[in-house]
């Protein structure tokens, strides 16, 4: 079903292996592709820190957060997508140490959401 979502830039073998034995890097890439496809967010929008927010937080050393801010941004955006898909128990651990059962649950919810969305879009035409 992920192939039907036109995630053609992903290595199909790597994705299939990731579903049974997920690693954080591949899972994050899958979610980034899903966000790009379904929400219109590209990788650069997720990985770019929001400097205005950093200034409001009055961080003394904002460069120390170069890696954490994109991770938090990805978590926030994936959480929004999953909430729209009916999932309420997504956590940061699901990005950093993914569990195969939970990953399948989340991907299934997003796939169902994408199919429902496509049905409604085609039906509206």
Tab-separated table of N, CA and C in Angstrom:
chain	number	residue	atom	x	y	z
A	1	UNK	N	0.820	-1.208	0.000
A	1	UNK	CA	0.000	0.000	0.000
A	1	UNK	C	0.857	1.263	0.000
A	2	UNK	N	2.021	1.184	0.642
A	2	UNK	CA	2.904	2.353	0.632
A	2	UNK	C	3.361	2.673	-0.786
A	3	UNK	N	3.554	1.640	-1.584
A	3	UNK	CA	3.949	1.867	-2.982
A	3	UNK	C	2.842	2.573	-3.744
A	4	UNK	N	1.583	2.272	-3.429
A	4	UNK	CA	0.453	2.926	-4.078
A	4	UNK	C	0.403	4.410	-3.754
A	5	UNK	N	1.004	4.793	-2.621
A	5	UNK	CA	1.007	6.202	-2.233
A	5	UNK	C	2.078	6.984	-2.973
A	6	UNK	N	2.740	6.333	-3.916
A	6	UNK	CA	3.731	6.984	-4.772
A	6	UNK	C	4.943	7.484	-3.986
A	7	UNK	N	5.430	6.629	-3.117
A	7	UNK	CA	6.660	6.945	-2.404
A	7	UNK	C	7.821	6.345	-3.181
A	8	UNK	N	7.828	6.600	-4.465
A	8	UNK	CA	8.761	5.952	-5.380
A	8	UNK	C	10.219	6.294	-5.096
A	9	UNK	N	10.465	7.415	-4.446
A	9	UNK	CA	11.855	7.771	-4.185
A	9	UNK	C	12.457	6.943	-3.043
A	10	UNK	N	11.619	6.176	-2.365
A	10	UNK	CA	12.119	5.305	-1.299
A	10	UNK	C	12.484	3.943	-1.875
A	11	UNK	N	13.501	3.343	-1.325
A	11	UNK	CA	13.912	2.003	-1.720
A	11	UNK	C	12.899	1.009	-1.161
A	12	UNK	N	12.165	0.326	-2.056
A	12	UNK	CA	11.088	-0.587	-1.654
A	12	UNK	C	11.600	-1.678	-0.710
A	13	UNK	N	12.761	-2.242	-0.988
A	13	UNK	CA	13.325	-3.302	-0.149
A	13	UNK	C	13.635	-2.771	1.245
A	14	UNK	N	14.175	-1.567	1.304
A	14	UNK	CA	14.511	-0.965	2.594
A	14	UNK	C	13.254	-0.703	3.415
A	15	UNK	N	12.196	-0.235	2.756
A	15	UNK	CA	10.934	0.027	3.446
A	15	UNK	C	10.338	-1.276	3.966
A	16	UNK	N	10.328	-2.318	3.128
A	16	UNK	CA	9.774	-3.599	3.561
A	16	UNK	C	10.545	-4.160	4.752
A	17	UNK	N	11.869	-4.049	4.721
A	17	UNK	CA	12.677	-4.506	5.851
A	17	UNK	C	12.440	-3.679	7.087
A	18	UNK	N	12.185	-2.406	6.899
A	18	UNK	CA	11.963	-1.496	8.019
A	18	UNK	C	10.655	-1.814	8.736
A	19	UNK	N	9.681	-2.272	8.015
A	19	UNK	CA	8.392	-2.564	8.641
A	19	UNK	C	8.514	-3.738	9.607
A	20	UNK	N	9.309	-4.730	9.260
A	20	UNK	CA	9.473	-5.870	10.170
A	20	UNK	C	10.537	-5.624	11.231
A	21	UNK	N	11.550	-4.842	10.896
A	21	UNK	CA	12.605	-4.519	11.857
A	21	UNK	C	12.964	-3.039	11.677
A	22	UNK	N	12.149	-2.165	12.284
A	22	UNK	CA	12.311	-0.734	12.016
A	22	UNK	C	13.560	-0.125	12.640
A	23	UNK	N	14.155	0.803	11.906
A	23	UNK	CA	15.246	1.607	12.453
A	23	UNK	C	14.803	3.066	12.373
A	24	UNK	N	15.287	3.871	13.293
A	24	UNK	CA	14.831	5.254	13.433
A	24	UNK	C	15.028	6.066	12.159
A	25	UNK	N	16.157	5.910	11.517
A	25	UNK	CA	16.460	6.710	10.323
A	25	UNK	C	15.461	6.452	9.198
A	26	UNK	N	15.203	5.187	8.899
A	26	UNK	CA	14.287	4.848	7.811
A	26	UNK	C	12.852	5.241	8.157
A	27	UNK	N	12.449	5.029	9.400
A	27	UNK	CA	11.101	5.399	9.831
A	27	UNK	C	10.901	6.905	9.670
A	28	UNK	N	11.885	7.683	10.057
A	28	UNK	CA	11.772	9.134	9.926
A	28	UNK	C	11.682	9.547	8.462
A	29	UNK	N	12.426	8.876	7.600
A	29	UNK	CA	12.366	9.173	6.162
A	29	UNK	C	10.983	8.832	5.603
A	30	UNK	N	10.425	7.709	6.035
A	30	UNK	CA	9.074	7.326	5.584
A	30	UNK	C	8.068	8.388	6.000
A	31	UNK	N	8.139	8.812	7.267
A	31	UNK	CA	7.208	9.842	7.738
A	31	UNK	C	7.406	11.159	6.990
A	32	UNK	N	8.642	11.512	6.687
A	32	UNK	CA	8.896	12.747	5.925
A	32	UNK	C	8.245	12.672	4.549
A	33	UNK	N	8.341	11.511	3.903
A	33	UNK	CA	7.726	11.345	2.585
A	33	UNK	C	6.202	11.403	2.679
A	34	UNK	N	5.646	10.800	3.725
A	34	UNK	CA	4.198	10.845	3.908
A	34	UNK	C	3.725	12.276	4.160
A	35	UNK	N	4.484	13.030	4.950
A	35	UNK	CA	4.135	14.432	5.193
A	35	UNK	C	4.189	15.242	3.902
A	36	UNK	N	5.195	14.979	3.083
A	36	UNK	CA	5.304	15.690	1.808
A	36	UNK	C	4.118	15.364	0.910
A	37	UNK	N	3.743	14.114	0.865
A	37	UNK	CA	2.664	13.671	-0.015
A	37	UNK	C	1.295	14.138	0.467
A	38	UNK	N	1.024	13.972	1.757
A	38	UNK	CA	-0.329	14.202	2.261
A	38	UNK	C	-0.559	15.604	2.822
A	39	UNK	N	0.501	16.245	3.290
A	39	UNK	CA	0.344	17.550	3.936
A	39	UNK	C	0.987	18.660	3.117
A	40	UNK	N	1.928	18.296	2.258
A	40	UNK	CA	2.606	19.288	1.445
A	40	UNK	C	3.843	19.876	2.106
A	41	UNK	N	4.299	19.269	3.183
A	41	UNK	CA	5.520	19.732	3.850
A	41	UNK	C	6.717	19.009	3.263
A	42	UNK	N	7.713	19.759	2.842
A	42	UNK	CA	8.920	19.099	2.356
A	42	UNK	C	9.946	19.020	3.489
A	43	UNK	N	10.973	18.261	3.229
A	43	UNK	CA	11.995	17.992	4.246
A	43	UNK	C	12.641	19.278	4.763
A	44	UNK	N	12.854	20.240	3.889
A	44	UNK	CA	13.501	21.478	4.322
A	44	UNK	C	12.607	22.265	5.282
A	45	UNK	N	11.287	22.210	5.081
A	45	UNK	CA	10.372	22.903	5.988
A	45	UNK	C	10.392	22.278	7.378
A	46	UNK	N	10.603	20.980	7.425
A	46	UNK	CA	10.640	20.283	8.713
A	46	UNK	C	11.968	20.512	9.411
A	47	UNK	N	13.052	20.499	8.657
A	47	UNK	CA	14.378	20.560	9.276
A	47	UNK	C	14.854	21.975	9.571
A	48	UNK	N	14.168	22.988	9.050
A	48	UNK	CA	14.587	24.368	9.284
A	48	UNK	C	14.061	24.840	10.631
A	49	UNK	N	14.947	25.280	11.512
A	49	UNK	CA	14.484	25.794	12.804
A	49	UNK	C	13.678	27.072	12.628
A	50	UNK	N	12.734	27.272	13.495
A	50	UNK	CA	11.949	28.494	13.488
A	50	UNK	C	12.685	29.489	14.376
A	51	UNK	N	13.424	30.389	13.728
A	51	UNK	CA	14.296	31.285	14.472
A	51	UNK	C	13.529	32.244	15.369
A	52	UNK	N	12.339	32.646	14.963
A	52	UNK	CA	11.548	33.541	15.811
A	52	UNK	C	11.210	32.845	17.127
A	53	UNK	N	10.862	31.587	17.072
A	53	UNK	CA	10.551	30.842	18.287
A	53	UNK	C	11.794	30.688	19.156
A	54	UNK	N	12.944	30.495	18.508
A	54	UNK	CA	14.182	30.349	19.264
A	54	UNK	C	14.519	31.657	19.984
A	55	UNK	N	14.243	32.797	19.325
A	55	UNK	CA	14.507	34.082	19.961
A	55	UNK	C	13.556	34.314	21.125
A	56	UNK	N	12.289	33.911	20.948
A	56	UNK	CA	11.317	34.066	22.030
A	56	UNK	C	11.679	33.218	23.237
A	57	UNK	N	12.298	32.073	22.997
A	57	UNK	CA	12.692	31.186	24.094
A	57	UNK	C	13.938	31.709	24.798
A	58	UNK	N	14.554	32.739	24.233
A	58	UNK	CA	15.743	33.364	24.805
A	58	UNK	C	16.848	32.346	25.076
A	59	UNK	N	17.128	31.563	24.060
A	59	UNK	CA	18.188	30.565	24.166
A	59	UNK	C	19.544	31.257	24.109
A	60	UNK	N	20.398	30.925	25.058
A	60	UNK	CA	21.733	31.505	25.068
A	60	UNK	C	22.604	30.938	23.947
A	61	UNK	N	22.419	29.646	23.654
A	61	UNK	CA	23.228	28.968	22.644
A	61	UNK	C	22.323	28.194	21.688
A	62	UNK	N	21.643	28.884	20.768
A	62	UNK	CA	20.701	28.201	19.873
A	62	UNK	C	21.368	27.151	18.991
A	63	UNK	N	22.665	27.292	18.718
A	63	UNK	CA	23.353	26.305	17.868
A	63	UNK	C	23.386	24.917	18.508
A	64	UNK	N	23.187	24.846	19.817
A	64	UNK	CA	23.155	23.543	20.486
A	64	UNK	C	21.898	22.749	20.133
A	65	UNK	N	20.931	23.414	19.546
A	65	UNK	CA	19.652	22.767	19.228
A	65	UNK	C	19.489	22.483	17.741
A	66	UNK	N	20.576	22.540	16.999
A	66	UNK	CA	20.518	22.302	15.556
A	66	UNK	C	19.938	20.935	15.213
A	67	UNK	N	20.173	19.939	16.042
A	67	UNK	CA	19.656	18.596	15.775
A	67	UNK	C	18.318	18.345	16.442
A	68	UNK	N	18.097	18.932	17.607
A	68	UNK	CA	16.861	18.646	18.334
A	68	UNK	C	15.641	19.332	17.730
A	69	UNK	N	15.814	20.531	17.205
A	69	UNK	CA	14.665	21.263	16.666
A	69	UNK	C	14.054	20.559	15.450
A	70	UNK	N	14.845	20.089	14.481
A	70	UNK	CA	14.216	19.334	13.378
A	70	UNK	C	13.508	18.068	13.865
A	71	UNK	N	14.066	17.395	14.863
A	71	UNK	CA	13.423	16.184	15.394
A	71	UNK	C	12.090	16.528	16.045
A	72	UNK	N	12.062	17.604	16.791
A	72	UNK	CA	10.811	18.022	17.437
A	72	UNK	C	9.803	18.478	16.382
A	73	UNK	N	10.260	19.215	15.373
A	73	UNK	CA	9.367	19.631	14.283
A	73	UNK	C	8.755	18.424	13.578
A	74	UNK	N	9.584	17.411	13.298
A	74	UNK	CA	9.080	16.194	12.653
A	74	UNK	C	8.044	15.527	13.552
A	75	UNK	N	8.342	15.416	14.828
A	75	UNK	CA	7.400	14.796	15.771
A	75	UNK	C	6.067	15.542	15.774
A	76	UNK	N	6.114	16.853	15.819
A	76	UNK	CA	4.881	17.651	15.855
A	76	UNK	C	4.061	17.430	14.586
A	77	UNK	N	4.713	17.466	13.438
A	77	UNK	CA	3.985	17.314	12.171
A	77	UNK	C	3.424	15.897	11.995
A	78	UNK	N	4.216	14.888	12.369
A	78	UNK	CA	3.719	13.510	12.267
A	78	UNK	C	2.567	13.300	13.245
A	79	UNK	N	2.678	13.872	14.441
A	79	UNK	CA	1.596	13.768	15.429
A	79	UNK	C	0.296	14.346	14.884
A	80	UNK	N	0.385	15.497	14.214
A	80	UNK	CA	-0.815	16.116	13.626
A	80	UNK	C	-1.428	15.213	12.558
A	81	UNK	N	-0.572	14.657	11.694
A	81	UNK	CA	-1.060	13.761	10.649
A	81	UNK	C	-1.722	12.529	11.261
A	82	UNK	N	-1.088	11.957	12.268
A	82	UNK	CA	-1.645	10.756	12.893
A	82	UNK	C	-2.931	11.058	13.656
A	83	UNK	N	-3.015	12.216	14.293
A	83	UNK	CA	-4.271	12.587	14.969
A	83	UNK	C	-5.398	12.701	13.950
A	84	UNK	N	-5.098	13.278	12.787
A	84	UNK	CA	-6.101	13.366	11.723
A	84	UNK	C	-6.489	11.977	11.223
A	85	UNK	N	-5.583	11.030	11.392
A	85	UNK	CA	-5.824	9.646	10.970
A	85	UNK	C	-6.464	8.809	12.072
A	86	UNK	N	-6.691	9.413	13.235
A	86	UNK	CA	-7.350	8.707	14.332
A	86	UNK	C	-6.418	8.109	15.367
A	87	UNK	N	-5.135	8.403	15.295
A	87	UNK	CA	-4.162	7.849	16.249
A	87	UNK	C	-3.884	8.890	17.320
A	88	UNK	N	-3.998	8.473	18.571
A	88	UNK	CA	-3.814	9.406	19.681
A	88	UNK	C	-2.632	9.064	20.584
A	89	UNK	N	-1.933	7.965	20.324
A	89	UNK	CA	-0.884	7.529	21.257
A	89	UNK	C	0.526	7.535	20.659
A	90	UNK	N	0.768	8.395	19.686
A	90	UNK	CA	2.088	8.513	19.069
A	90	UNK	C	3.008	9.274	20.023
A	91	UNK	N	4.247	8.804	20.165
A	91	UNK	CA	5.198	9.467	21.061
A	91	UNK	C	6.551	9.630	20.370
A	92	UNK	N	7.413	10.418	20.967
A	92	UNK	CA	8.756	10.641	20.420
A	92	UNK	C	9.511	9.314	20.321
A	93	UNK	N	9.245	8.404	21.223
A	93	UNK	CA	9.906	7.098	21.180
A	93	UNK	C	9.587	6.354	19.880
A	94	UNK	N	8.402	6.609	19.327
A	94	UNK	CA	8.020	5.962	18.067
A	94	UNK	C	8.885	6.444	16.904
A	95	UNK	N	9.545	7.575	17.057
A	95	UNK	CA	10.498	8.049	16.052
A	95	UNK	C	11.919	7.593	16.355
A	96	UNK	N	12.280	7.554	17.630
A	96	UNK	CA	13.664	7.267	18.001
A	96	UNK	C	13.943	5.779	18.193
A	97	UNK	N	12.982	5.027	18.692
A	97	UNK	CA	13.126	3.579	18.885
A	97	UNK	C	11.832	2.900	18.455
A	98	UNK	N	11.587	2.864	17.151
A	98	UNK	CA	10.295	2.363	16.660
A	98	UNK	C	10.077	0.881	16.932
A	99	UNK	N	8.840	0.570	17.272
A	99	UNK	CA	8.405	-0.806	17.514
A	99	UNK	C	7.646	-1.276	16.269
A	100	UNK	N	7.917	-2.505	15.779
A	100	UNK	CA	7.280	-2.959	14.530
A	100	UNK	C	5.754	-2.991	14.591
A	101	UNK	N	5.190	-3.399	15.724
A	101	UNK	CA	3.732	-3.487	15.833
A	101	UNK	C	3.114	-2.088	15.794
A	102	UNK	N	3.688	-1.177	16.548
A	102	UNK	CA	3.172	0.195	16.568
A	102	UNK	C	3.375	0.872	15.211
A	103	UNK	N	4.514	0.636	14.560
A	103	UNK	CA	4.764	1.218	13.248
A	103	UNK	C	3.711	0.759	12.250
A	104	UNK	N	3.410	-0.538	12.241
A	104	UNK	CA	2.376	-1.047	11.324
A	104	UNK	C	1.022	-0.394	11.621
A	105	UNK	N	0.722	-0.209	12.895
A	105	UNK	CA	-0.537	0.438	13.294
A	105	UNK	C	-0.590	1.863	12.750
A	106	UNK	N	0.501	2.606	12.922
A	106	UNK	CA	0.527	4.002	12.468
A	106	UNK	C	0.465	4.099	10.952
A	107	UNK	N	1.250	3.261	10.276
A	107	UNK	CA	1.243	3.295	8.807
A	107	UNK	C	-0.118	2.883	8.255
A	108	UNK	N	-0.747	1.919	8.894
A	108	UNK	CA	-2.078	1.492	8.478
A	108	UNK	C	-3.075	2.638	8.611
A	109	UNK	N	-2.991	3.381	9.716
A	109	UNK	CA	-3.894	4.520	9.921
A	109	UNK	C	-3.679	5.581	8.854
A	110	UNK	N	-2.421	5.867	8.536
A	110	UNK	CA	-2.130	6.885	7.522
A	110	UNK	C	-2.583	6.414	6.141
A	111	UNK	N	-2.369	5.151	5.829
A	111	UNK	CA	-2.807	4.608	4.539
A	111	UNK	C	-4.330	4.688	4.417
A	112	UNK	N	-5.038	4.309	5.484
A	112	UNK	CA	-6.503	4.411	5.463
A	112	UNK	C	-6.948	5.860	5.279
A	113	UNK	N	-6.271	6.774	5.971
A	113	UNK	CA	-6.575	8.199	5.835
A	113	UNK	C	-6.341	8.655	4.397
A	114	UNK	N	-5.227	8.242	3.814
A	114	UNK	CA	-4.889	8.652	2.444
A	114	UNK	C	-5.913	8.110	1.451
A	115	UNK	N	-6.325	6.855	1.639
A	115	UNK	CA	-7.321	6.272	0.739
A	115	UNK	C	-8.672	6.974	0.889
A	116	UNK	N	-9.065	7.271	2.130
A	116	UNK	CA	-10.320	7.982	2.372
A	116	UNK	C	-10.271	9.368	1.723
A	117	UNK	N	-9.147	10.056	1.908
A	117	UNK	CA	-8.964	11.391	1.332
A	117	UNK	C	-9.061	11.347	-0.194
A	118	UNK	N	-8.425	10.335	-0.775
A	118	UNK	CA	-8.452	10.192	-2.232
A	118	UNK	C	-9.872	9.914	-2.724
A	119	UNK	N	-10.606	9.064	-2.000
A	119	UNK	CA	-11.996	8.766	-2.360
A	119	UNK	C	-12.833	10.032	-2.382
A	120	UNK	N	-12.668	10.843	-1.340
A	120	UNK	CA	-13.444	12.082	-1.235
A	120	UNK	C	-13.068	13.078	-2.321
A	121	UNK	N	-11.773	13.153	-2.644
A	121	UNK	CA	-11.320	14.065	-3.694
A	121	UNK	C	-11.844	13.632	-5.057
A	122	UNK	N	-11.792	12.334	-5.336
A	122	UNK	CA	-12.274	11.818	-6.627
A	122	UNK	C	-13.786	11.950	-6.696
A	123	UNK	N	-14.459	11.699	-5.585
A	123	UNK	CA	-15.923	11.811	-5.563
A	123	UNK	C	-16.409	13.230	-5.727
A	124	UNK	N	-15.588	14.201	-5.336
A	124	UNK	CA	-15.975	15.611	-5.439
A	124	UNK	C	-15.864	16.129	-6.876
A	125	UNK	N	-15.116	15.431	-7.706
A	125	UNK	CA	-14.908	15.878	-9.099
A	125	UNK	C	-16.038	15.532	-9.995
